[in-house]
XYZ file of C-alpha atoms in Angstrom:
576
model
C 0.000 0.000 0.000
C 1.664 3.223 -1.191
C 1.386 6.686 0.339
C -1.457 7.757 -1.984
C -3.635 4.825 -0.922
C -2.961 5.548 2.773
C -3.916 9.203 2.356
C -7.048 8.336 0.376
C -8.331 6.144 3.205
C -8.207 9.007 5.723
C -9.616 11.498 3.191
C -12.485 9.090 2.487
C -13.486 9.249 6.164
C -13.342 13.057 6.105
C -15.461 13.175 2.917
C -18.110 10.793 4.281
C -18.220 12.801 7.527
C -19.105 15.926 5.544
C -21.857 13.992 3.729
C -24.546 14.733 6.325
C -27.471 13.516 4.213
C -25.625 10.306 3.210
C -26.324 11.040 -0.432
C -22.748 10.545 -1.564
C -22.286 14.264 -2.237
C -20.760 17.183 -0.297
C -21.293 20.901 -0.780
C -18.572 22.894 -2.548
C -18.005 25.225 0.390
C -17.246 22.295 2.683
C -14.915 20.724 0.100
C -13.212 24.088 -0.285
C -12.500 24.216 3.467
C -11.397 20.568 3.449
C -9.007 21.176 0.530
C -7.541 24.244 2.247
C -6.883 22.209 5.421
C -5.322 19.405 3.367
C -2.994 21.960 1.748
C -1.904 23.046 5.234
C -1.290 19.661 6.909
C 0.355 18.140 3.800
C 2.691 21.166 3.518
C 1.696 21.824 -0.110
C 1.899 25.367 -1.554
C -1.597 26.846 -1.702
C -3.160 27.452 -5.100
C -6.028 29.847 -4.252
C -6.832 30.509 -7.917
C -7.394 26.854 -8.735
C -9.277 26.405 -5.446
C -11.676 29.274 -6.172
C -12.046 28.270 -9.809
C -12.878 24.650 -9.047
C -15.267 25.305 -6.159
C -16.980 28.497 -7.322
C -20.708 28.785 -6.633
C -22.854 27.714 -9.591
C -25.915 25.673 -10.253
C -24.164 22.309 -10.352
C -24.914 21.656 -6.682
C -22.942 19.331 -4.371
C -19.992 17.298 -5.601
C -19.711 13.514 -5.344
C -16.589 11.637 -4.390
C -15.962 10.788 -8.045
C -16.308 14.453 -8.957
C -13.876 15.486 -6.226
C -11.211 12.921 -7.197
C -9.801 14.773 -10.283
C -9.099 17.922 -8.245
C -7.768 15.835 -5.313
C -5.362 13.917 -7.560
C -4.171 16.868 -9.640
C -3.737 19.615 -7.044
C -3.098 17.686 -3.814
C -2.050 14.024 -4.073
C 0.254 14.534 -7.074
C 2.148 17.226 -5.130
C 2.571 15.278 -1.893
C 6.168 14.343 -1.038
C 6.861 11.596 1.450
C 8.707 12.900 4.513
C 7.790 16.542 3.825
C 4.846 16.482 6.259
C 3.835 14.901 9.572
C 1.370 12.137 8.776
C 0.053 12.083 12.319
C -1.190 15.688 11.911
C -2.910 14.701 8.662
C -4.578 11.710 10.373
C -5.658 13.903 13.304
C -7.389 16.316 10.894
C -9.368 13.529 9.209
C -10.094 11.849 12.562
C -11.419 15.103 14.040
C -13.863 15.507 11.132
C -15.127 11.934 11.170
C -15.126 11.368 14.967
C -17.553 14.249 15.594
C -20.166 12.490 13.518
C -19.526 8.776 13.946
C -17.588 8.082 17.162
C -19.949 7.809 20.144
C -18.137 6.860 23.360
C -19.940 6.257 26.647
C -21.320 9.589 27.861
C -21.031 8.476 31.496
C -17.251 8.283 31.178
C -17.170 4.462 31.367
C -15.327 4.005 28.062
C -12.527 1.462 28.090
C -10.269 3.590 25.874
C -9.573 7.311 25.776
C -10.203 9.605 22.819
C -6.476 9.558 21.914
C -6.405 5.741 22.057
C -9.453 5.657 19.789
C -7.561 7.842 17.304
C -4.572 5.447 17.332
C -6.863 2.431 16.887
C -8.486 4.272 13.983
C -5.027 4.722 12.397
C -4.221 1.016 12.944
C -7.608 0.079 11.467
C -6.847 2.119 8.336
C -3.491 0.394 8.023
C -4.949 -3.138 8.350
C -8.222 -2.580 6.456
C -8.883 -3.895 2.969
C -8.077 -1.712 -0.052
C -11.708 -1.331 -1.121
C -14.504 1.007 -0.109
C -16.366 1.197 2.178
C -13.374 0.359 4.383
C -13.727 -2.793 6.510
C -11.341 -5.053 8.406
C -11.727 -8.790 7.968
C -12.113 -10.962 11.109
C -8.577 -12.358 10.760
C -7.087 -8.853 10.925
C -9.382 -7.969 13.875
C -8.104 -11.012 15.754
C -4.490 -10.153 14.781
C -4.783 -6.569 16.114
C -6.511 -7.616 19.371
C -3.899 -10.326 19.938
C -1.062 -7.794 19.571
C -2.745 -5.438 22.069
C -3.333 -8.295 24.545
C 0.254 -9.514 24.077
C 1.544 -6.039 24.939
C -0.434 -6.286 28.221
C 0.648 -9.924 28.859
C -2.991 -11.027 28.570
C -4.327 -13.916 26.487
C -7.160 -13.189 24.058
C -10.226 -15.414 24.270
C -10.549 -16.454 20.618
C -13.776 -18.397 21.160
C -15.501 -15.389 22.678
C -14.246 -13.248 19.785
C -15.634 -15.735 17.249
C -19.006 -15.686 19.038
C -19.047 -11.879 18.999
C -18.121 -11.715 15.297
C -20.762 -14.303 14.431
C -23.449 -12.251 16.226
C -22.307 -8.849 14.877
C -23.754 -7.976 11.439
C -20.845 -7.677 8.995
C -21.032 -5.729 5.784
C -18.646 -6.407 2.899
C -17.161 -9.373 4.817
C -15.760 -7.479 7.823
C -16.197 -4.859 10.581
C -16.245 -1.121 10.081
C -14.021 1.042 12.252
C -16.994 2.214 14.335
C -18.109 -1.384 14.987
C -14.528 -2.190 15.968
C -14.297 0.771 18.398
C -17.696 -0.107 19.906
C -16.462 -3.684 20.390
C -13.309 -2.464 22.199
C -15.278 0.060 24.291
C -17.738 -2.647 25.328
C -15.016 -4.105 27.573
C -15.976 -7.620 26.595
C -12.403 -8.627 25.742
C -10.508 -6.216 28.048
C -12.506 -6.510 31.244
C -10.635 -6.063 34.501
C -7.783 -4.120 32.869
C -7.058 -0.506 33.803
C -7.381 2.200 31.175
C -3.745 3.245 31.661
C -2.509 -0.265 30.832
C -4.706 -0.353 27.729
C -3.365 3.064 26.643
C 0.240 1.863 27.062
C -0.498 -1.295 25.039
C -2.208 0.678 22.246
C 0.723 3.121 22.178
C 3.221 0.243 21.985
C 1.369 -1.453 19.107
C 0.920 1.911 17.351
C 4.650 2.698 17.546
C 5.524 -0.835 16.439
C 3.315 -0.643 13.337
C 4.241 2.950 12.517
C 7.888 1.960 13.202
C 9.131 4.922 15.244
C 10.152 5.747 18.832
C 12.778 7.313 21.085
C 16.390 6.077 21.248
C 19.660 7.467 22.646
C 22.244 8.201 19.927
C 25.982 8.900 20.323
C 27.304 11.908 18.405
C 30.160 11.649 15.895
C 32.092 14.822 16.725
C 31.230 15.685 20.336
C 30.771 11.986 21.302
C 27.935 12.835 23.680
C 24.622 10.987 24.034
C 21.361 12.638 22.889
C 17.796 11.373 22.868
C 16.292 11.391 19.363
C 12.975 10.350 17.804
C 13.717 7.650 15.193
C 11.479 6.710 12.259
C 12.266 3.534 10.324
C 11.672 3.048 6.622
C 13.100 0.260 4.427
C 15.343 2.775 2.656
C 16.491 4.888 5.636
C 16.439 5.307 9.430
C 15.701 9.002 10.060
C 16.015 10.732 13.431
C 14.475 13.982 14.664
C 14.813 16.310 17.651
C 11.400 15.218 19.047
C 8.350 13.167 18.122
C 6.766 16.229 16.407
C 9.397 15.648 13.656
C 9.750 19.367 12.969
C 13.586 19.414 13.067
C 15.269 16.551 11.242
C 18.777 15.882 12.616
C 19.936 13.273 10.131
C 19.264 10.051 8.270
C 20.962 6.643 8.032
C 20.706 5.181 4.517
C 20.068 1.420 4.597
C 21.257 -0.968 1.900
C 22.377 -4.569 1.580
C 25.867 -3.665 2.899
C 24.492 -2.446 6.253
C 24.357 -4.617 9.356
C 23.177 -4.405 12.978
C 25.271 -5.566 15.958
C 24.552 -5.736 19.693
C 27.118 -3.924 21.867
C 28.069 -4.479 25.528
C 27.101 -1.868 28.122
C 29.614 0.977 28.563
C 29.849 4.740 29.172
C 26.969 4.418 31.640
C 24.632 3.219 28.857
C 22.880 -0.128 28.669
C 21.039 -2.093 25.970
C 23.378 -0.727 23.277
C 23.549 -1.673 19.609
C 25.060 -0.169 16.465
C 24.154 0.191 12.789
C 27.182 -0.218 10.529
C 27.138 1.349 7.074
C 29.876 1.462 4.453
C 30.999 4.905 5.690
C 30.200 5.107 9.426
C 29.088 3.240 12.540
C 26.106 4.666 14.491
C 25.911 3.729 18.197
C 22.492 3.755 19.897
C 20.994 2.755 23.250
C 17.464 1.486 23.974
C 15.499 1.770 27.206
C 15.389 -1.985 27.829
C 16.387 -5.316 26.307
C 13.001 -5.910 24.734
C 13.053 -2.558 22.913
C 16.615 -3.226 21.716
C 15.563 -6.616 20.351
C 12.548 -5.084 18.580
C 14.662 -2.307 17.021
C 17.475 -4.612 15.889
C 14.974 -7.085 14.390
C 13.045 -4.255 12.680
C 16.221 -2.698 11.211
C 17.483 -6.092 10.003
C 14.083 -6.760 8.418
C 14.136 -3.297 6.802
C 17.579 -4.051 5.318
C 16.272 -7.382 3.998
C 13.132 -5.754 2.566
C 15.284 -3.031 0.950
C 17.395 -5.738 -0.700
C 14.187 -7.460 -1.878
C 12.700 -4.178 -3.100
C 9.813 -4.166 -0.594
C 8.404 -1.202 1.358
C 7.592 -2.083 4.986
C 7.690 -5.002 7.423
C 4.091 -4.693 8.571
C 2.890 -4.024 5.039
C 4.732 -7.138 3.941
C 3.188 -9.143 6.811
C -0.242 -7.754 5.935
C 0.231 -8.781 2.313
C 1.316 -12.275 3.414
C -1.754 -12.601 5.679
C -3.937 -11.471 2.771
C -2.305 -14.031 0.480
C -2.864 -16.719 3.123
C -6.551 -15.755 3.343
C -6.819 -15.901 -0.432
C -5.127 -19.293 -0.415
C -7.561 -20.510 2.259
C -10.480 -19.233 0.184
C -9.033 -20.900 -2.892
C -8.607 -24.159 -0.973
C -12.165 -23.831 0.311
C -13.461 -23.217 -3.206
C -11.369 -26.138 -4.483
C -12.773 -28.330 -1.724
C -16.338 -27.343 -2.622
C -15.557 -27.996 -6.284
C -14.095 -31.385 -5.341
C -17.225 -32.201 -3.327
C -19.417 -31.234 -6.289
C -17.287 -33.355 -8.604
C -17.496 -36.322 -6.219
C -21.250 -35.905 -6.155
C -21.342 -35.940 -9.942
C -19.093 -39.014 -9.959
C -21.461 -40.738 -7.501
C -24.415 -40.012 -9.758
C -22.437 -41.259 -12.724
C -21.564 -44.374 -10.768
C -25.214 -45.072 -9.937
C -26.155 -44.558 -13.566
C -23.462 -46.963 -14.640
C -24.644 -49.501 -12.037
C -28.088 -49.318 -13.534
C -26.627 -49.832 -16.979
C -24.626 -52.739 -15.562
C -27.767 -54.385 -14.260
C -29.314 -54.110 -17.708
C -26.200 -55.594 -19.220
C -26.249 -58.442 -16.709
C -29.827 -59.205 -17.639
C -28.875 -59.236 -21.283
C -25.947 -61.455 -20.430
C -28.144 -63.949 -18.603
C -30.419 -64.071 -21.633
C -27.406 -64.688 -23.888
C -25.748 -67.320 -21.619
C -27.641 -70.218 -23.253
C -26.469 -69.176 -26.684
C -22.873 -68.629 -25.585
C -22.136 -71.760 -23.466
C -19.509 -73.070 -25.821
C -17.949 -69.686 -26.217
C -18.045 -69.391 -22.445
C -16.187 -72.693 -22.028
C -13.466 -71.477 -24.352
C -13.341 -68.146 -22.645
C -13.167 -69.903 -19.271
C -10.083 -71.766 -20.318
C -8.563 -68.584 -21.591
C -9.565 -66.914 -18.357
C -7.946 -69.620 -16.253
C -4.745 -69.263 -18.216
C -4.911 -65.515 -17.873
C -5.646 -65.915 -14.157
C -2.593 -68.059 -13.674
C -0.548 -65.504 -15.551
C -2.015 -62.736 -13.429
C -1.336 -64.715 -10.234
C 2.295 -65.059 -11.251
C 2.448 -61.364 -12.019
C 0.674 -60.628 -8.724
C 3.199 -62.667 -6.750
C 6.003 -60.830 -8.515
C 4.285 -57.544 -7.742
C 3.889 -58.585 -4.084
C 7.576 -59.441 -3.897
C 8.465 -56.127 -5.521
C 6.116 -54.357 -3.109
C 7.710 -56.124 -0.120
C 11.179 -55.165 -1.327
C 10.021 -51.604 -1.873
C 8.484 -51.517 1.622
C 11.732 -52.805 3.129
C 13.628 -50.194 1.138
C 11.146 -47.511 2.329
C 11.684 -48.618 5.940
C 15.419 -48.351 5.474
C 15.059 -44.922 3.850
C 12.748 -43.789 6.644
C 15.275 -44.966 9.231
C 18.013 -43.170 7.313
C 15.831 -40.037 7.120
C 15.185 -40.261 10.871
C 18.922 -40.518 11.488
C 19.479 -37.550 9.200
C 16.828 -35.535 11.087
C 18.462 -36.410 14.399
C 21.829 -35.483 12.955
C 20.409 -32.161 11.723
C 18.949 -31.478 15.177
C 22.290 -32.335 16.763
C 24.073 -30.072 14.286
C 21.608 -27.248 14.987
C 22.101 -27.717 18.730
C 25.866 -27.789 18.204
C 25.599 -24.632 16.080
C 23.661 -22.886 18.857
C 26.275 -23.953 21.419
C 29.041 -22.822 19.085
C 27.324 -19.466 18.625
C 26.951 -19.108 22.397
C 30.612 -20.081 22.844
C 31.594 -17.599 20.120
C 29.605 -14.851 21.805
C 31.214 -15.728 25.149
C 34.658 -15.735 23.486
C 33.965 -12.351 21.864
C 32.798 -10.987 25.201
C 35.869 -12.496 26.932
C 38.138 -10.936 24.315
C 36.453 -7.594 24.789
C 36.854 -7.915 28.569
C 40.500 -8.953 28.050
C 41.097 -5.919 25.830
C 39.513 -3.693 28.467
C 41.724 -5.270 31.165
C 44.781 -4.906 28.949
C 43.905 -1.303 28.286
C 43.481 -0.684 32.047
C 46.752 -2.561 32.746
C 48.586 -0.491 30.121
C 47.157 2.661 31.611
C 48.258 1.552 35.113
C 51.746 0.701 33.794
C 51.976 4.115 32.159
C 50.899 5.756 35.407
C 53.431 3.610 37.312
C 56.212 4.605 34.892
C 55.242 8.249 35.280
C 55.290 7.902 39.079
C 58.652 6.072 38.865
C 60.075 8.932 36.807
C 58.773 11.373 39.388
C 60.331 9.293 42.191
C 63.688 9.155 40.348
C 63.542 12.891 39.844
C 62.725 13.374 43.522
C 65.579 11.024 44.439
C 68.002 13.009 42.262
C 66.795 16.261 43.805
C 67.139 14.710 47.264
C 70.664 13.518 46.496
C 71.567 16.981 45.186
C 69.999 18.478 48.283
C 71.959 16.026 50.491
C 75.216 16.906 48.694
C 74.444 20.582 49.009
C 73.554 20.089 52.673
C 76.792 18.188 53.256
C 78.718 20.987 51.585
C 76.939 23.583 53.677
C 77.555 21.397 56.727
C 81.257 21.258 55.934
C 81.327 25.034 55.456
C 79.476 25.503 58.738
C 81.786 23.029 60.389
C 84.809 24.958 59.051
C 83.239 28.211 60.220
C 82.520 26.655 63.606
C 86.111 25.444 63.826
C 87.340 28.959 62.875
C 84.958 30.491 65.401
C 86.058 27.970 67.992
C 89.676 28.911 67.267
C 88.775 32.608 67.474
C 86.886 31.878 70.655
C 89.836 30.025 72.082
C 92.131 32.914 71.078
C 89.611 35.393 72.562
C 89.493 33.265 75.726
C 93.288 33.253 75.802
C 93.319 36.996 75.227
C 90.642 37.342 77.927
C 92.777 35.286 80.262
C 95.745 37.450 79.384
C 93.602 40.557 79.880
C 92.455 39.175 83.238
C 96.057 38.430 84.175
C 97.125 41.911 82.996
C 94.168 43.381 84.876
C 95.184 41.586 88.014
C 98.714 42.741 87.493
C 97.520 46.292 86.743
C 95.270 46.124 89.821
C 98.259 45.101 91.846
C 100.277 47.958 90.289
C 97.374 50.341 90.966
C 97.170 49.187 94.557
C 100.944 49.604 94.884
C 100.702 53.030 93.245
C 97.829 53.969 95.558
C 99.887 52.901 98.509
C 102.800 54.903 97.172
C 100.429 57.838 96.481
C 99.029 57.688 99.968
C 102.570 57.495 101.285
C 103.627 60.350 98.981
C 100.597 62.393 100.015
C 101.479 61.730 103.587
C 105.049 62.707 102.893
C 103.901 65.856 101.022
C 101.637 66.844 103.827
C 104.403 66.144 106.197
C 106.831 68.217 104.181
C 104.297 70.952 103.728
C 103.777 71.069 107.417
C 107.484 71.067 107.949
C 107.969 73.701 105.315
C 105.241 75.843 106.731
C 106.685 75.437 110.094
C 110.152 76.290 108.881
C 109.116 79.183 106.704
C 106.865 80.881 109.142
C 109.379 82.573 111.331
C 111.589 83.838 108.584
C 109.585 86.641 107.077
C 106.585 88.337 108.382
C 104.352 90.148 106.010
C 102.885 89.562 102.613
C 106.111 88.936 100.760
C 106.869 85.818 102.743
C 103.578 84.378 102.069
C 104.016 84.870 98.376
C 107.470 83.374 98.563
C 106.191 80.324 100.330
C 103.452 79.971 97.884
C 105.813 80.401 95.045
C 108.221 77.829 96.440
C 105.625 75.002 96.828
C 103.419 75.955 93.977
C 105.526 73.877 91.600
C 104.542 70.632 93.382
C 100.799 70.865 92.528
C 100.987 70.169 88.767
C 103.414 67.370 89.435
C 101.013 65.730 91.922
C 97.982 66.116 89.638
C 99.819 64.557 86.674
C 100.833 61.621 88.815
C 97.313 61.116 90.099
C 95.914 61.030 86.526
C 98.532 58.506 85.430
C 97.628 56.291 88.357
C 93.983 56.469 87.581
């Protein structure tokens, strides 16, 4: 199913929603508004002139779907480019138009699914419905979709109850309409006892699986950082966007037969990693859990295979296979009915021939009397022929027995071959497990070797630092020893100076003692001299007093002894 057919299904719902009177025609004003909205959501340049010209008011009245198709094909569908618009916005537009008229949930708020879940189921219905109008989904596809939803919730679908419901529900065109399908889901008959949140999560999971998109963590090429991106898978490319609105496309991974997908071990704080290898680059990605990683790797591998086979989509391919299987079942059913009719005709022919045989037997009994001799001859011939046939029958029995024995031997050989194949498959699985374990062990060994090399490099660096410190310490020790020797020499010099100073001090002390002794002797001599001087002065005064009375004698006496005073003062200063 190409893009045009997918878009036509949604547009058909929008057109029928605008057909209020169910006459198969819609007014031009409504089609004008619908076309303008389709221009917007499909990101097609508006052509207001053609729009006004085609839907101008005249006496033609409303337009049927066949009358609207030429304008739709020429001005809208022929200009649509895949990937240039957000299909979810287009589906929401058509769903909004048709849900107002046709979707009737429980007004008391007891609906099993929400309005958004109903929209996603409507999209899934359009994807799985038959490519003929009015759109219906055959019972096999209904069971397939319900089973996927129940599987997502880890619940088993009651197929018998579904068959009873489908047998009671009136089906037009060999299947259910989307509104019958939504009423069946909202009835809670198959999803009773399950919370609405769990149903919403299951519908979202199935919707993302069929639409083939979702969030993944991707490692950058230049900055090597991890970023969360919205991925959308197509058989030709794996595109990724900034968010699920798909407004800003960040890049695309082209898929071809040379691409491959590999599971990676957890590292850099990321788990559930895998990579997509192309001829030019390797893209590393991380899923939220193991199940999502397995789904993405399987989907990408299937997309690569479908690209090599020239097919469009995994689910479209599965849908086509299910449709072919249904057609084959219908063909087998028709062939079986034809075989039954043929057997019935053969039975009638057999009865007619039995009747003819009875008539022939009657004629034979009437002719037996006339043919007794001929019968005797024929009997002999018959006995001979019977003997010949018995011989041939025994030979055939022997050949059959030999063939049966040979068949038994071939069956035993085939059984041995089957066992051998099973053993080889088991051995292959064990070898694959051992190979995976060996790969993982080698990766771990490389990581350990890398860590060991890093530790050795760090140890060498530390050893160099220690050697440098040792050299600096040795230089410092040598320098210290030199300084110690210098200090020791200085101390020895100072000690010598100190000893000399002590000797000089001792000499000074000895000289001082000697000088003190000299001073004491001089003081004694001075005291003795002073005593002598006083004595002589007294004697002189006594002697000089009677000689001359008057002033002149006094002056003479003073003049005679005045010369002793400077002499005594100079001696006293020298003694001091």
